[in-house]
Amino acid sequence: MLSIIIFGGTGDLARKKLFRSLYNLYSKNILPPNVKIIGFARRDLNTESYRQFVSDELIGDFELRSEFLQTFYYFQGDLGTESSYHDLKTFLSELDDQYGVCASKLFYLSIRPELYDGVFDLLKKTQLLNTCTSDSTAWSRLLIEKPFGTNFEHAKFLDTKLSTVASEDQIFRIDHYLAKEALENILVFRFKNEIFRNAWNASFVSRIKIHMYETRGIDGRGEFYDEVGALRDVGQNHALQMLALILMNEPENFDGVHIRKNREDVLKTLTPAVCNEQNFERAQYVGYEDIITKSSSQTETFFKITLNTSMSQWNNVPFIIESGKKMAHDDTSIHVEFIDGSKIVFEISPIPRITFSFHVKESGYDYKTASRDLAFSYQENNMLVLDAYEKILYQAIAGDVTSFVTTHEVLEQWRIIDTILQQWTDLPLRKY
Ligand code: BG6
């Protein structure tokens, strides 16, 4: 049996992503039989009203939905109060006893990151992860959302604490980008097609650009976002992980151990380029200050950063990352630009697609060349793009760590971002 305990069971992420992803897994018979999903939150609900709360977020076959809702339970408690953890532990034990099992337990921390510190303390104190030990095949795992910490020192502090709560193989640090089909495909494209392998270095590639442009703004997350800013929000994690997948060496095996090690090896080599207005930019969209309560803010909603690596095969190739909210169009993509003008683009969203732009001769009497595309998209091939959260849950239950970041990766990411944050304070904050 499996119990999934959602800390922050009435929160935004649970409503927008987790209920639906769990429903999809349930409808495909992927969740183990007798799964129980427990929402842990402060709101005044009970199991019956929580089931209704969950139901409001679901669409689909009525009977299946009703069956799915029966797997939900509500546990009202306070994340900051020790007795809530003791009571939750009793609640989980009783559920186990009712079925005469020691269920595996997946704890999903879908909570505000500033609460981690206190929650880790209470998890340790109450030994919630060790609710039962009678079945040696039952496991306990902890899923943790980003951002993990606010800088290198803070992340290290949290990590030291976390290591007293759970062992490294029980900890699943989420970067949902790593569970996106389009990102997983980067490794297959690079390493399963011999033709590109030899061209994947500084002798052929002139530049790599990553765009993360979103038309949406900060979606009611004003207070949180204003403390964080774009560079910490998506640069410290998603963007650096995309770059790691593009630059990393071929893993000895395509498994969690080797892929994570090679991502980590790339991150260790990355350093910011010289801090000037050509390599770095910070900007804020017009109207941003109207939605936060502070009267003026220096927080960036757009950034451009330039990085270099000490990996010899990428000598002198600049890596440019640009990300912004409220941009003119949605475009998350990675552009590998070759010296001869040809290009490979990995589009992550809105339409996951891989495009190779190459030279052809125009038809006609003269010898003129033009650029044309060869492309693969999931849509045109009727291939389903699974939601990243569905895969995160699937992989965490299966114990597959590939799409989760190690403590070393998190710290390396902060090392890079901290350096930039310290260096770029003199840059003007442009409006756009
Ligand atoms: C999140 C950021 O991690 O990623 C958001 O906090 C951002 O600000 C989001 O919008 C982008 O994810 P996706 O999957 O919508 O591209």
CSV table of C-alpha atoms and ligand atoms in Angstrom, one decimal:
chain,number,residue,atom,x,y,z
A,1,MET,CA,0.0,0.0,0.0
A,2,LEU,CA,1.1,3.6,-0.6
A,3,SER,CA,0.1,6.7,1.3
A,4,ILE,CA,0.8,10.1,-0.3
A,5,ILE,CA,0.8,12.9,2.1
A,6,ILE,CA,0.6,16.4,0.7
A,7,PHE,CA,1.8,19.1,3.0
A,8,GLY,CA,0.0,22.2,1.7
A,9,GLY,CA,-2.9,20.0,0.6
A,10,THR,CA,-5.1,23.0,-0.2
A,11,GLY,CA,-2.4,25.1,-1.8
A,12,ASP,CA,-2.0,26.4,-5.3
A,13,LEU,CA,0.3,23.6,-6.6
A,14,ALA,CA,-2.0,20.9,-5.2
A,15,ARG,CA,-5.0,22.4,-6.9
A,16,LYS,CA,-3.3,23.4,-10.2
A,17,LYS,CA,-1.1,20.3,-10.7
A,18,LEU,CA,-1.1,17.6,-8.1
A,19,PHE,CA,-4.7,16.5,-8.0
A,20,ARG,CA,-5.0,16.2,-11.8
A,21,SER,CA,-1.6,14.5,-12.1
A,22,LEU,CA,-2.6,11.9,-9.5
A,23,TYR,CA,-6.0,11.5,-11.2
A,24,ASN,CA,-4.2,10.8,-14.5
A,25,LEU,CA,-2.0,8.2,-12.9
A,26,TYR,CA,-5.0,6.6,-11.1
A,27,SER,CA,-7.0,6.4,-14.3
A,28,LYS,CA,-4.1,4.6,-16.1
A,29,ASN,CA,-3.9,2.2,-13.2
A,30,ILE,CA,-0.4,3.3,-12.4
A,31,LEU,CA,-0.9,4.1,-8.7
A,32,PRO,CA,-0.7,1.1,-6.5
A,33,PRO,CA,-3.9,-0.5,-5.4
A,34,ASN,CA,-5.2,0.8,-2.2
A,35,VAL,CA,-3.4,4.1,-2.5
A,36,LYS,CA,-4.4,6.8,0.1
A,37,ILE,CA,-3.9,10.5,-0.5
A,38,ILE,CA,-3.8,12.6,2.6
A,39,GLY,CA,-4.1,16.4,2.4
A,40,PHE,CA,-2.4,18.1,5.3
A,41,ALA,CA,-3.3,21.8,5.7
A,42,ARG,CA,-4.7,24.3,8.2
A,43,ARG,CA,-8.0,25.1,6.5
A,44,ASP,CA,-11.2,24.1,8.2
A,45,LEU,CA,-12.2,21.1,6.2
A,46,ASN,CA,-12.9,17.4,6.8
A,47,THR,CA,-12.4,14.4,4.6
A,48,GLU,CA,-15.8,14.9,3.0
A,49,SER,CA,-15.4,18.6,2.2
A,50,TYR,CA,-11.8,18.0,1.1
A,51,ARG,CA,-13.0,15.4,-1.4
A,52,GLN,CA,-15.4,18.0,-2.8
A,53,PHE,CA,-12.5,20.5,-2.9
A,54,VAL,CA,-10.4,18.1,-4.9
A,55,SER,CA,-13.3,17.2,-7.1
A,56,ASP,CA,-13.7,20.8,-8.2
A,57,GLU,CA,-10.3,20.6,-9.9
A,58,LEU,CA,-11.1,17.5,-11.9
A,59,ILE,CA,-12.8,16.7,-15.1
A,60,GLY,CA,-13.4,13.3,-16.6
A,61,ASP,CA,-15.6,10.2,-16.2
A,62,PHE,CA,-17.9,10.6,-13.3
A,63,GLU,CA,-17.6,7.1,-11.9
A,64,LEU,CA,-13.9,7.0,-12.1
A,65,ARG,CA,-13.7,10.4,-10.5
A,66,SER,CA,-15.9,9.3,-7.6
A,67,GLU,CA,-13.8,6.2,-7.1
A,68,PHE,CA,-10.6,8.3,-7.2
A,69,LEU,CA,-12.0,10.7,-4.6
A,70,GLN,CA,-12.5,7.9,-2.2
A,71,THR,CA,-8.7,7.6,-1.9
A,72,PHE,CA,-8.6,11.1,-0.4
A,73,TYR,CA,-8.4,12.0,3.3
A,74,TYR,CA,-8.0,15.3,5.1
A,75,PHE,CA,-5.8,15.9,8.0
A,76,GLN,CA,-6.3,19.4,9.6
A,77,GLY,CA,-3.2,20.6,11.3
A,78,ASP,CA,-0.5,23.3,11.5
A,79,LEU,CA,2.8,22.9,9.8
A,80,GLY,CA,4.5,24.9,12.5
A,81,THR,CA,3.1,23.0,15.5
A,82,GLU,CA,4.7,19.8,16.9
A,83,SER,CA,1.5,18.2,18.1
A,84,SER,CA,0.1,18.3,14.5
A,85,TYR,CA,2.9,16.0,13.4
A,86,HIS,CA,2.3,13.6,16.3
A,87,ASP,CA,-1.4,13.6,15.4
A,88,LEU,CA,-0.6,13.1,11.8
A,89,LYS,CA,1.7,10.2,12.7
A,90,THR,CA,-1.1,8.6,14.7
A,91,PHE,CA,-3.5,9.2,11.8
A,92,LEU,CA,-1.2,7.5,9.4
A,93,SER,CA,-0.6,4.5,11.8
A,94,GLU,CA,-4.3,4.1,12.2
A,95,LEU,CA,-4.8,4.0,8.4
A,96,ASP,CA,-2.1,1.4,8.2
A,97,ASP,CA,-3.6,-0.7,11.0
A,98,GLN,CA,-7.0,-0.5,9.3
A,99,TYR,CA,-5.5,-2.3,6.3
A,100,GLY,CA,-3.1,-4.4,8.4
A,101,VAL,CA,-0.1,-3.1,6.5
A,102,CYS,CA,2.9,-0.8,6.8
A,103,ALA,CA,2.3,1.4,3.8
A,104,SER,CA,5.1,3.1,1.9
A,105,LYS,CA,4.9,6.9,2.4
A,106,LEU,CA,5.5,9.7,0.0
A,107,PHE,CA,5.6,13.1,1.7
A,108,TYR,CA,5.2,15.9,-0.8
A,109,LEU,CA,6.3,19.3,0.6
A,110,SER,CA,4.1,21.6,-1.5
A,111,ILE,CA,4.6,24.5,0.9
A,112,ARG,CA,6.2,28.0,1.0
A,113,PRO,CA,10.0,27.6,0.9
A,114,GLU,CA,10.5,29.8,4.0
A,115,LEU,CA,8.7,27.1,6.0
A,116,TYR,CA,11.3,24.4,5.2
A,117,ASP,CA,13.5,25.2,8.1
A,118,GLY,CA,10.8,24.7,10.7
A,119,VAL,CA,9.2,21.7,8.9
A,120,PHE,CA,12.5,19.9,8.8
A,121,ASP,CA,13.0,20.4,12.5
A,122,LEU,CA,9.6,19.0,13.3
A,123,LEU,CA,9.9,16.1,10.9
A,124,LYS,CA,13.1,15.2,12.7
A,125,LYS,CA,11.7,15.7,16.2
A,126,THR,CA,8.6,13.6,15.5
A,127,GLN,CA,10.3,11.0,13.3
A,128,LEU,CA,7.3,11.2,11.0
A,129,LEU,CA,9.1,9.5,8.2
A,130,ASN,CA,9.5,6.4,10.4
A,131,THR,CA,5.8,5.9,11.1
A,132,CYS,CA,6.1,2.2,10.8
A,133,THR,CA,9.0,-0.2,10.3
A,134,SER,CA,7.3,-3.6,10.3
A,135,ASP,CA,7.6,-4.1,6.6
A,136,SER,CA,11.2,-4.0,5.2
A,137,THR,CA,10.0,-3.3,1.7
A,138,ALA,CA,8.0,-0.2,2.7
A,139,TRP,CA,9.8,3.0,2.1
A,140,SER,CA,9.4,6.7,3.1
A,141,ARG,CA,10.4,9.4,0.6
A,142,LEU,CA,10.3,13.2,0.7
A,143,LEU,CA,9.5,15.3,-2.3
A,144,ILE,CA,10.7,18.9,-2.0
A,145,GLU,CA,9.8,21.8,-4.3
A,146,LYS,CA,12.2,24.4,-5.5
A,147,PRO,CA,13.5,27.0,-4.5
A,148,PHE,CA,15.7,25.2,-2.1
A,149,GLY,CA,17.2,28.0,-0.1
A,150,THR,CA,17.7,31.6,-1.0
A,151,ASN,CA,21.5,31.5,-1.5
A,152,PHE,CA,24.4,29.0,-1.2
A,153,GLU,CA,24.8,29.4,2.5
A,154,HIS,CA,21.1,29.0,3.2
A,155,ALA,CA,20.8,26.0,0.9
A,156,LYS,CA,23.7,24.4,2.7
A,157,PHE,CA,22.2,25.1,6.1
A,158,LEU,CA,18.9,23.6,5.0
A,159,ASP,CA,20.6,20.6,3.5
A,160,THR,CA,22.5,19.8,6.6
A,161,LYS,CA,19.3,19.9,8.5
A,162,LEU,CA,17.5,17.8,5.9
A,163,SER,CA,20.2,15.1,6.1
A,164,THR,CA,19.2,14.5,9.7
A,165,VAL,CA,15.6,13.9,8.6
A,166,ALA,CA,16.2,11.6,5.7
A,167,SER,CA,19.0,9.8,3.9
A,168,GLU,CA,20.0,11.1,0.5
A,169,ASP,CA,18.2,8.2,-1.3
A,170,GLN,CA,14.9,9.3,0.4
A,171,ILE,CA,15.2,12.9,-0.8
A,172,PHE,CA,13.7,13.9,-4.2
A,173,ARG,CA,14.5,17.6,-4.9
A,174,ILE,CA,12.2,18.7,-7.7
A,175,ASP,CA,13.1,20.7,-10.8
A,176,HIS,CA,10.0,20.0,-12.8
A,177,TYR,CA,11.8,21.0,-16.0
A,178,LEU,CA,13.9,17.8,-15.8
A,179,ALA,CA,10.7,15.8,-16.0
A,180,LYS,CA,9.6,17.5,-19.3
A,181,GLU,CA,9.6,15.2,-22.3
A,182,ALA,CA,11.3,17.8,-24.4
A,183,LEU,CA,14.3,18.0,-22.0
A,184,GLU,CA,14.6,14.3,-21.7
A,185,ASN,CA,14.8,14.2,-25.4
A,186,ILE,CA,17.9,16.3,-25.5
A,187,LEU,CA,20.0,13.4,-24.3
A,188,VAL,CA,18.5,11.0,-26.7
A,189,PHE,CA,18.9,13.4,-29.6
A,190,ARG,CA,22.5,14.1,-28.7
A,191,PHE,CA,23.8,10.7,-27.8
A,192,LYS,CA,21.7,8.3,-30.0
A,193,ASN,CA,22.4,10.2,-33.3
A,194,GLU,CA,26.0,9.7,-34.2
A,195,ILE,CA,25.8,12.5,-36.7
A,196,PHE,CA,25.6,15.2,-34.1
A,197,ARG,CA,28.0,13.8,-31.5
A,198,ASN,CA,31.1,14.9,-33.3
A,199,ALA,CA,29.8,18.4,-34.0
A,200,TRP,CA,28.9,19.1,-30.3
A,201,ASN,CA,31.9,21.2,-29.3
A,202,ALA,CA,33.7,24.5,-29.9
A,203,SER,CA,35.1,23.5,-33.3
A,204,PHE,CA,31.6,23.6,-34.7
A,205,VAL,CA,29.4,25.5,-32.2
A,206,SER,CA,29.7,29.3,-32.0
A,207,ARG,CA,27.1,30.1,-29.4
A,208,ILE,CA,24.4,28.6,-27.2
A,209,LYS,CA,21.3,30.6,-26.3
A,210,ILE,CA,18.5,29.8,-23.9
A,211,HIS,CA,15.2,31.7,-24.0
A,212,MET,CA,12.6,31.5,-21.3
A,213,TYR,CA,10.0,34.1,-22.4
A,214,GLU,CA,6.6,34.0,-20.8
A,215,THR,CA,3.6,36.2,-21.6
A,216,ARG,CA,2.2,35.8,-18.1
A,217,GLY,CA,3.2,38.1,-15.3
A,218,ILE,CA,3.7,37.1,-11.7
A,219,ASP,CA,0.2,35.6,-11.2
A,220,GLY,CA,-0.7,36.7,-7.7
A,221,ARG,CA,2.7,35.7,-6.3
A,222,GLY,CA,3.7,39.3,-5.8
A,223,GLU,CA,5.1,39.1,-2.3
A,224,PHE,CA,7.0,35.9,-2.8
A,225,TYR,CA,8.3,36.9,-6.2
A,226,ASP,CA,9.4,40.3,-5.1
A,227,GLU,CA,11.8,38.6,-2.6
A,228,VAL,CA,13.1,36.2,-5.2
A,229,GLY,CA,13.2,37.8,-8.7
A,230,ALA,CA,13.6,36.1,-12.0
A,231,LEU,CA,17.2,35.0,-11.7
A,232,ARG,CA,16.5,33.0,-8.5
A,233,ASP,CA,13.0,31.9,-9.7
A,234,VAL,CA,14.0,30.2,-13.0
A,235,GLY,CA,17.7,31.0,-13.6
A,236,GLN,CA,19.1,29.1,-10.5
A,237,ASN,CA,17.3,26.0,-11.5
A,238,HIS,CA,15.5,25.4,-14.8
A,239,ALA,CA,17.8,27.4,-17.0
A,240,LEU,CA,21.0,26.0,-15.6
A,241,GLN,CA,19.7,22.4,-15.8
A,242,MET,CA,18.8,23.0,-19.5
A,243,LEU,CA,22.4,24.1,-20.1
A,244,ALA,CA,23.8,21.2,-18.2
A,245,LEU,CA,21.9,18.8,-20.4
A,246,ILE,CA,23.2,20.5,-23.5
A,247,LEU,CA,26.8,20.5,-22.4
A,248,MET,CA,27.2,17.3,-20.4
A,249,ASN,CA,29.4,14.4,-21.5
A,250,GLU,CA,27.7,11.2,-22.5
A,251,PRO,CA,26.8,9.2,-19.4
A,252,GLU,CA,28.3,5.7,-19.1
A,253,ASN,CA,24.8,4.4,-18.5
A,254,PHE,CA,21.5,6.2,-19.0
A,255,ASP,CA,20.5,6.0,-15.4
A,256,GLY,CA,20.0,8.3,-12.4
A,257,VAL,CA,23.5,7.9,-11.0
A,258,HIS,CA,25.4,8.6,-14.2
A,259,ILE,CA,23.2,11.3,-15.6
A,260,ARG,CA,23.1,13.2,-12.4
A,261,LYS,CA,26.8,13.0,-12.0
A,262,ASN,CA,27.4,14.3,-15.5
A,263,ARG,CA,25.0,17.2,-15.0
A,264,GLU,CA,26.8,18.0,-11.7
A,265,ASP,CA,30.2,17.9,-13.5
A,266,VAL,CA,29.0,20.6,-15.9
A,267,LEU,CA,27.6,22.8,-13.2
A,268,LYS,CA,30.9,22.8,-11.4
A,269,THR,CA,32.7,24.2,-14.5
A,270,LEU,CA,30.3,27.1,-15.1
A,271,THR,CA,31.3,30.7,-14.3
A,272,PRO,CA,29.7,34.1,-15.1
A,273,ALA,CA,31.4,36.1,-17.9
A,274,VAL,CA,32.8,39.5,-17.3
A,275,CYS,CA,30.0,41.6,-15.7
A,276,ASN,CA,29.2,44.4,-18.2
A,277,GLU,CA,26.1,45.7,-19.9
A,278,GLN,CA,26.8,43.5,-23.0
A,279,ASN,CA,26.8,40.2,-21.1
A,280,PHE,CA,24.3,41.0,-18.3
A,281,GLU,CA,21.0,42.8,-18.2
A,282,ARG,CA,18.3,43.3,-15.5
A,283,ALA,CA,14.9,44.7,-16.3
A,284,GLN,CA,11.4,45.0,-14.8
A,285,TYR,CA,8.1,45.2,-16.8
A,286,VAL,CA,6.1,48.3,-16.7
A,287,GLY,CA,3.2,47.8,-14.3
A,288,TYR,CA,5.0,45.3,-12.0
A,289,GLU,CA,5.1,47.8,-9.1
A,290,ASP,CA,1.4,48.2,-9.3
A,291,ILE,CA,0.8,44.6,-8.2
A,292,ILE,CA,3.1,44.5,-5.2
A,293,THR,CA,2.4,46.2,-2.0
A,294,LYS,CA,5.7,48.0,-1.8
A,295,SER,CA,5.8,51.3,-3.6
A,296,SER,CA,9.0,50.7,-5.4
A,297,SER,CA,11.0,47.6,-6.1
A,298,GLN,CA,14.4,46.8,-7.6
A,299,THR,CA,13.4,43.2,-8.4
A,300,GLU,CA,14.1,42.0,-11.9
A,301,THR,CA,11.4,40.3,-13.9
A,302,PHE,CA,13.8,39.9,-16.9
A,303,PHE,CA,17.4,38.9,-17.0
A,304,LYS,CA,20.2,38.2,-19.4
A,305,ILE,CA,23.3,36.4,-18.2
A,306,THR,CA,26.3,35.1,-20.0
A,307,LEU,CA,28.3,32.1,-18.8
A,308,ASN,CA,31.5,30.3,-19.7
A,309,THR,CA,32.8,26.8,-18.9
A,310,SER,CA,36.2,25.4,-18.2
A,311,MET,CA,35.3,22.2,-20.1
A,312,SER,CA,38.0,22.3,-22.8
A,313,GLN,CA,35.7,21.1,-25.6
A,314,TRP,CA,33.6,24.2,-25.1
A,315,ASN,CA,36.5,26.7,-25.0
A,316,ASN,CA,35.3,30.3,-25.7
A,317,VAL,CA,31.7,29.4,-26.5
A,318,PRO,CA,29.4,31.8,-24.8
A,319,PHE,CA,26.2,30.5,-23.1
A,320,ILE,CA,23.6,33.2,-23.0
A,321,ILE,CA,20.4,32.8,-21.0
A,322,GLU,CA,17.5,35.3,-21.2
A,323,SER,CA,14.3,35.0,-19.3
A,324,GLY,CA,11.4,37.4,-18.8
A,325,LYS,CA,7.8,37.7,-17.6
A,326,LYS,CA,5.2,39.7,-19.6
A,327,MET,CA,7.1,39.2,-22.8
A,328,ALA,CA,5.5,39.6,-26.3
A,329,HIS,CA,5.3,35.8,-26.8
A,330,ASP,CA,5.8,32.5,-25.0
A,331,ASP,CA,9.0,30.9,-26.0
A,332,THR,CA,11.2,28.5,-24.0
A,333,SER,CA,13.9,27.1,-26.2
A,334,ILE,CA,17.5,26.2,-26.5
A,335,HIS,CA,19.4,27.4,-29.6
A,336,VAL,CA,22.7,25.6,-30.5
A,337,GLU,CA,24.2,27.8,-33.2
A,338,PHE,CA,26.9,26.4,-35.5
A,339,ILE,CA,29.8,28.3,-36.9
A,340,ASP,CA,28.5,27.7,-40.5
A,341,GLY,CA,25.1,29.4,-39.7
A,342,SER,CA,23.1,26.2,-39.3
A,343,LYS,CA,21.3,25.7,-36.1
A,344,ILE,CA,19.5,23.2,-33.8
A,345,VAL,CA,16.6,24.5,-31.7
A,346,PHE,CA,15.1,22.5,-28.9
A,347,GLU,CA,11.7,24.1,-28.2
A,348,ILE,CA,10.3,23.2,-24.8
A,349,SER,CA,7.2,25.3,-24.9
A,350,PRO,CA,4.7,26.3,-26.2
A,351,ILE,CA,5.2,23.5,-28.8
A,352,PRO,CA,7.8,20.9,-27.9
A,353,ARG,CA,9.8,20.4,-31.0
A,354,ILE,CA,13.3,19.9,-32.3
A,355,THR,CA,14.3,21.8,-35.4
A,356,PHE,CA,17.5,21.6,-37.5
A,357,SER,CA,17.9,24.6,-39.7
A,358,PHE,CA,20.3,23.9,-42.6
A,359,HIS,CA,21.5,25.3,-45.9
A,360,VAL,CA,19.9,24.4,-49.2
A,361,LYS,CA,20.3,25.7,-52.7
A,362,GLU,CA,17.4,27.8,-53.9
A,363,SER,CA,16.0,26.5,-57.1
A,364,GLY,CA,16.9,28.7,-60.1
A,365,TYR,CA,19.7,29.5,-62.5
A,366,ASP,CA,21.9,31.2,-59.9
A,367,TYR,CA,23.7,29.5,-57.1
A,368,LYS,CA,21.9,31.0,-54.1
A,369,THR,CA,21.5,29.3,-50.7
A,370,ALA,CA,18.8,29.6,-48.2
A,371,SER,CA,18.0,28.2,-44.8
A,372,ARG,CA,15.3,25.5,-44.4
A,373,ASP,CA,14.1,23.3,-41.5
A,374,LEU,CA,13.9,19.7,-40.6
A,375,ALA,CA,11.6,19.3,-37.6
A,376,PHE,CA,10.2,16.8,-35.2
A,377,SER,CA,7.3,17.7,-33.0
A,378,TYR,CA,5.3,15.5,-30.6
A,379,GLN,CA,2.0,17.0,-31.8
A,380,GLU,CA,2.6,16.2,-35.5
A,381,ASN,CA,3.6,12.7,-34.6
A,382,ASN,CA,0.5,12.2,-32.4
A,383,MET,CA,2.8,11.6,-29.5
A,384,LEU,CA,1.4,12.5,-26.1
A,385,VAL,CA,3.4,15.0,-24.0
A,386,LEU,CA,2.9,13.9,-20.4
A,387,ASP,CA,2.6,16.6,-17.8
A,388,ALA,CA,5.9,17.1,-15.9
A,389,TYR,CA,4.1,16.7,-12.5
A,390,GLU,CA,2.6,13.4,-13.5
A,391,LYS,CA,6.1,12.2,-14.3
A,392,ILE,CA,7.5,13.6,-11.1
A,393,LEU,CA,5.0,11.6,-9.1
A,394,TYR,CA,5.5,8.5,-11.2
A,395,GLN,CA,9.2,8.6,-10.9
A,396,ALA,CA,9.3,9.3,-7.2
A,397,ILE,CA,6.9,6.4,-6.6
A,398,ALA,CA,9.1,4.2,-8.8
A,399,GLY,CA,12.3,5.4,-6.9
A,400,ASP,CA,13.8,6.7,-10.1
A,401,VAL,CA,16.0,9.7,-9.2
A,402,THR,CA,17.1,10.8,-12.7
A,403,SER,CA,14.9,13.9,-12.9
A,404,PHE,CA,15.6,15.1,-9.4
A,405,VAL,CA,18.6,17.2,-8.4
A,406,THR,CA,21.3,16.2,-6.0
A,407,THR,CA,22.5,18.4,-3.1
A,408,HIS,CA,25.7,19.0,-5.1
A,409,GLU,CA,23.7,20.3,-8.1
A,410,VAL,CA,21.7,22.6,-5.9
A,411,LEU,CA,24.8,24.0,-4.3
A,412,GLU,CA,26.7,24.5,-7.6
A,413,GLN,CA,23.6,26.3,-9.0
A,414,TRP,CA,23.6,28.7,-6.0
A,415,ARG,CA,27.4,29.2,-6.3
A,416,ILE,CA,26.9,30.5,-9.9
A,417,ILE,CA,23.8,32.6,-9.1
A,418,ASP,CA,25.3,34.1,-5.9
A,419,THR,CA,28.3,35.3,-7.9
A,420,ILE,CA,26.0,37.0,-10.4
A,421,LEU,CA,23.8,38.6,-7.8
A,422,GLN,CA,26.8,40.0,-6.0
A,423,GLN,CA,28.4,41.4,-9.3
A,424,TRP,CA,25.4,42.8,-11.1
A,425,THR,CA,24.1,45.3,-8.4
A,426,ASP,CA,25.6,48.2,-10.3
A,427,LEU,CA,23.7,47.4,-13.5
A,428,PRO,CA,20.8,49.7,-14.2
A,429,LEU,CA,17.3,48.2,-13.9
A,430,ARG,CA,15.8,48.8,-17.3
A,431,LYS,CA,12.0,49.1,-17.8
A,432,TYR,CA,10.3,47.1,-20.6
B,1,BG6,C1,8.4,27.9,-12.1
B,1,BG6,C2,8.5,29.4,-11.8
B,1,BG6,O1,9.3,27.2,-11.4
B,1,BG6,O2,8.4,27.7,-13.5
B,1,BG6,C3,7.5,30.2,-12.5
B,1,BG6,O3,8.4,29.6,-10.4
B,1,BG6,C4,7.6,29.9,-14.0
B,1,BG6,O4,7.7,31.6,-12.4
B,1,BG6,C5,7.4,28.4,-14.2
B,1,BG6,O5,6.5,30.5,-14.6
B,1,BG6,C6,7.6,28.0,-15.7
B,1,BG6,O6,7.3,26.6,-15.8
B,1,BG6,P1,6.5,26.1,-17.1
B,1,BG6,O7,6.5,24.6,-16.9
B,1,BG6,O8,5.2,26.7,-17.1
B,1,BG6,O9,7.4,26.5,-18.2
